[in-house]
mmCIF file of C-alpha atoms in Angstrom:
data_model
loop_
_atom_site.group_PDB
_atom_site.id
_atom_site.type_symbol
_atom_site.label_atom_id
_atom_site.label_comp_id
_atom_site.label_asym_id
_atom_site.label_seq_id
_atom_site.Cartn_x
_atom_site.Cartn_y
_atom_site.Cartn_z
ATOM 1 C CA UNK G 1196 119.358 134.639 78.123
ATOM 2 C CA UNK G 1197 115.413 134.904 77.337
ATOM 3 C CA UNK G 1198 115.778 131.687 75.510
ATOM 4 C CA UNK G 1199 116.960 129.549 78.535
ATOM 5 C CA UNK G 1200 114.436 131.353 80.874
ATOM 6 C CA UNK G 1201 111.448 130.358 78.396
ATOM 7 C CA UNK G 1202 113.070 126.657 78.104
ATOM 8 C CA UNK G 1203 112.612 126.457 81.761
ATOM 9 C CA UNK G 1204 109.528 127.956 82.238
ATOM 10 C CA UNK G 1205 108.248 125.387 79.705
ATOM 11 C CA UNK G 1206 110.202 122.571 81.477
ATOM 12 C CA UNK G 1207 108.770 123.026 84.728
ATOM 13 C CA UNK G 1208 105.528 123.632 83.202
ATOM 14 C CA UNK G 1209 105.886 119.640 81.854
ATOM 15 C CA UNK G 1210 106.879 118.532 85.446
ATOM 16 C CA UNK G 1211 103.892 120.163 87.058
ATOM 17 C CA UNK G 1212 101.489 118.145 84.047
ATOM 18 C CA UNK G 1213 103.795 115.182 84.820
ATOM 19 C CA UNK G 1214 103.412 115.370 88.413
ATOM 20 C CA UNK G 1215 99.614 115.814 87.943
ATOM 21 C CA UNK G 1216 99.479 113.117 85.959
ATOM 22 C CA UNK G 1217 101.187 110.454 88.617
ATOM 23 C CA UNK G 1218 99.010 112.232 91.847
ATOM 24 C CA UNK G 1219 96.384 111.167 89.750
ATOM 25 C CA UNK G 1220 97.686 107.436 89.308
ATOM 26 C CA UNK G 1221 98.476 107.122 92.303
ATOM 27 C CA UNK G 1222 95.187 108.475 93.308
ATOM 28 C CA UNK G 1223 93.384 105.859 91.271
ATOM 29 C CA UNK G 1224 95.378 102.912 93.044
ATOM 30 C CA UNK G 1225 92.866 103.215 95.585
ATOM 31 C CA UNK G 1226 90.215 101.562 93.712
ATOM 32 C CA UNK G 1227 92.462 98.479 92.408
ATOM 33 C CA UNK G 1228 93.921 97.581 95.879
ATOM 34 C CA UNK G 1229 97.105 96.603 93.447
ATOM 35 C CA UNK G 1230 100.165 94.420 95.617
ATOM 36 C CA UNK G 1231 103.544 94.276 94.168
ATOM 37 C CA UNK G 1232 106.757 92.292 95.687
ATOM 38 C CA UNK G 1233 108.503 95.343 97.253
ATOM 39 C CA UNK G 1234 111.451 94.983 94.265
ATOM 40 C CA UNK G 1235 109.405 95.899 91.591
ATOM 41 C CA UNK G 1236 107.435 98.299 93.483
ATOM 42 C CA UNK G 1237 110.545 100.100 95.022
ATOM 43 C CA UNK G 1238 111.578 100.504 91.170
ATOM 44 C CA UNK G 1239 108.830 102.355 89.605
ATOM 45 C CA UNK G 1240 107.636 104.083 93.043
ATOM 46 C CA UNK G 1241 110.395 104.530 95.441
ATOM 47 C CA UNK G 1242 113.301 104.845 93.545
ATOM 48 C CA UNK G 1243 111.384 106.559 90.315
ATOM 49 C CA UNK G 1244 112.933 110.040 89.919
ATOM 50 C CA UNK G 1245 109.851 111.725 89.594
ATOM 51 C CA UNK G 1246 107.024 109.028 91.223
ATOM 52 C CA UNK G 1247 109.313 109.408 94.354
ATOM 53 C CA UNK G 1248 108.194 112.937 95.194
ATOM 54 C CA UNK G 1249 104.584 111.785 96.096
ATOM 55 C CA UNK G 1250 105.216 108.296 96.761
ATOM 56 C CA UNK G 1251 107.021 109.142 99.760
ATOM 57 C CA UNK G 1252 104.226 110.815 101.138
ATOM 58 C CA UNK G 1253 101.612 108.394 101.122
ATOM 59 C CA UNK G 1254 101.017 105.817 103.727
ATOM 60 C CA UNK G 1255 102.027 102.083 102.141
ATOM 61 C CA UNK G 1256 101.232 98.927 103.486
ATOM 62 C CA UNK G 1257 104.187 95.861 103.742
ATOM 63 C CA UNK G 1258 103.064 92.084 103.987
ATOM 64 C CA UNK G 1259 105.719 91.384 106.535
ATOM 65 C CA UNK G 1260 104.345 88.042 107.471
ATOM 66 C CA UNK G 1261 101.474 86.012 105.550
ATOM 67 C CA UNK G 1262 98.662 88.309 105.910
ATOM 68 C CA UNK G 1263 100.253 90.823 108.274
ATOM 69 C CA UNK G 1264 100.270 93.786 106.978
ATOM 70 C CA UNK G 1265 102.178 96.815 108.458
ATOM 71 C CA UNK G 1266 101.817 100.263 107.706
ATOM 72 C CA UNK G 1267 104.052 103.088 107.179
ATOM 73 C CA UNK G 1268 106.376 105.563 104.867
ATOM 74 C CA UNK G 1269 108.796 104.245 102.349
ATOM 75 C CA UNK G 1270 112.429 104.523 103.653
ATOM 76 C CA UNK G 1271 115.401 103.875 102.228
ATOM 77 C CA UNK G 1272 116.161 101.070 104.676
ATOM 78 C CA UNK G 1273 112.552 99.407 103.853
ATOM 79 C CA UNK G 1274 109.642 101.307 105.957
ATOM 80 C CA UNK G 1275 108.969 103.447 108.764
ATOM 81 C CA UNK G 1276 106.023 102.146 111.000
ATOM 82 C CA UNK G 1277 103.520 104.168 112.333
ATOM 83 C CA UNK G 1278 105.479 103.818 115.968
ATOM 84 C CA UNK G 1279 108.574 104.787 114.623
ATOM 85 C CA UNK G 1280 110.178 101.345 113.464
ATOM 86 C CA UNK G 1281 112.151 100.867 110.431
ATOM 87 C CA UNK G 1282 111.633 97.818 109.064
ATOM 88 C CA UNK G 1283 113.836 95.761 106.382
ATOM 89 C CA UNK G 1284 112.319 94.731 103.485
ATOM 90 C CA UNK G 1285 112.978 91.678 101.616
ATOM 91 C CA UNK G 1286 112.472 92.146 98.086
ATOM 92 C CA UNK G 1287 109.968 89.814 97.627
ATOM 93 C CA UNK G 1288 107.355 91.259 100.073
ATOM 94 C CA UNK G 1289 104.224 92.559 98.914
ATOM 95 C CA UNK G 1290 103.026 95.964 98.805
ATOM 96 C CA UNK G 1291 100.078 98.188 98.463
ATOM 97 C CA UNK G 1292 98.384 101.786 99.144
ATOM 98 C CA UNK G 1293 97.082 101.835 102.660
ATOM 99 C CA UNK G 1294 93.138 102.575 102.473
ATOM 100 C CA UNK G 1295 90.841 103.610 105.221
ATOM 101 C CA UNK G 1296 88.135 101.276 103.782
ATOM 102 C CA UNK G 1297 90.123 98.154 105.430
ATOM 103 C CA UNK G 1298 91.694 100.026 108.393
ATOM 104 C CA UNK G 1299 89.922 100.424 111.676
ATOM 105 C CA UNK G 1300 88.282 104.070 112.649
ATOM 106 C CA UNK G 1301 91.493 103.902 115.130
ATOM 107 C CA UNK G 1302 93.648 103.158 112.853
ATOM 108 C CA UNK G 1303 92.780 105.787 110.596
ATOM 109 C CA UNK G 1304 93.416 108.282 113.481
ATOM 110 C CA UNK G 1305 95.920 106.384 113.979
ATOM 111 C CA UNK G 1306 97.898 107.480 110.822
ATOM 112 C CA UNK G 1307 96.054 111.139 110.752
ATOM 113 C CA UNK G 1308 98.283 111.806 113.636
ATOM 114 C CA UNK G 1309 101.356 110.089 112.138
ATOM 115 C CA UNK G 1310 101.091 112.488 109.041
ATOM 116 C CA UNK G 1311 100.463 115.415 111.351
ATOM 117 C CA UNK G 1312 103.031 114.683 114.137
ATOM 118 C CA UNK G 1313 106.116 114.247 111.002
ATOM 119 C CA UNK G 1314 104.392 117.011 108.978
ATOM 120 C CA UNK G 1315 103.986 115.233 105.921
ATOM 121 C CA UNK G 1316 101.910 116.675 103.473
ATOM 122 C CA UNK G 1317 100.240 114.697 101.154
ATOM 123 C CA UNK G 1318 99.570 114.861 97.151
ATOM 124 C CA UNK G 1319 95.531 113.958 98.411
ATOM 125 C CA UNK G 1320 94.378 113.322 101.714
ATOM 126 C CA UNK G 1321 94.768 109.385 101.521
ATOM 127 C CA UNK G 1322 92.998 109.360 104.932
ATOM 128 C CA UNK G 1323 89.534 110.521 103.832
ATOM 129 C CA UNK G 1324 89.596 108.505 100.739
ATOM 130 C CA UNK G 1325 86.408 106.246 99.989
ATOM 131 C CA UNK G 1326 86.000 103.101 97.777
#
């Protein structure tokens, strides 16, 4: 019985480094301002078993018409707006990490209250971030 409580001590132990490891990817997307069509993106972020857990909780922007962005949570059925929408996503829209740098100051309050109002914690604050 020791042996399987050491194996999962040192299992979680590798999630926690793992999980470190993408916050700080993710983190770092800030500063490339990186789009992918929402298929590819959904694969390695949304629907990644691991990626998922703080992908979820970071603010994602959807090119839902040329040059339109809209901003919200992943959901399964696309995204959830910042007034509560849930939009389908074709597969070939774009998407990137909302930044504050290219949102207006009422924007940014905007999604402050968002995160606060569906108590959704975030891996960093996303909403304080700088370029």
């Amino acid at each position: 019985m020791p042996h399987n409580v050491d194996v999962t001590r040192r299992l979680a132990r590798k999630i926690e480094e793992s999980l470190g490891a993408e916050r700080g990817r993710l983190r770092a997307l800030l500063q490339e301002n990186r789009l992918w069509p929402h298929a590819e993106w959904a694969r390695y972020y949304r629907d990644h078993p691991l990626t998922v857990i703080l992908t979820r909780s970071l603010i994602w922007e959807y090119e839902t018409d040329e040059g339109t962005w809209t901003a919200g949570l992943p959901h399964p059925a696309g995204c959830l707006t910042l007034d509560g929408r849930t939009l389908d996503i074709a597969a070939t829209t774009r998407v990137r990490l909302w930044h504050p740098a290219r949102a207006t100051p009422a924007r940014t309050t905007t999604v402050r209250t968002f995160l606060t109002e569906h108590h959704i914690h975030q891996p960093y604050d996303q909403t304080a971030e700088a370029i």
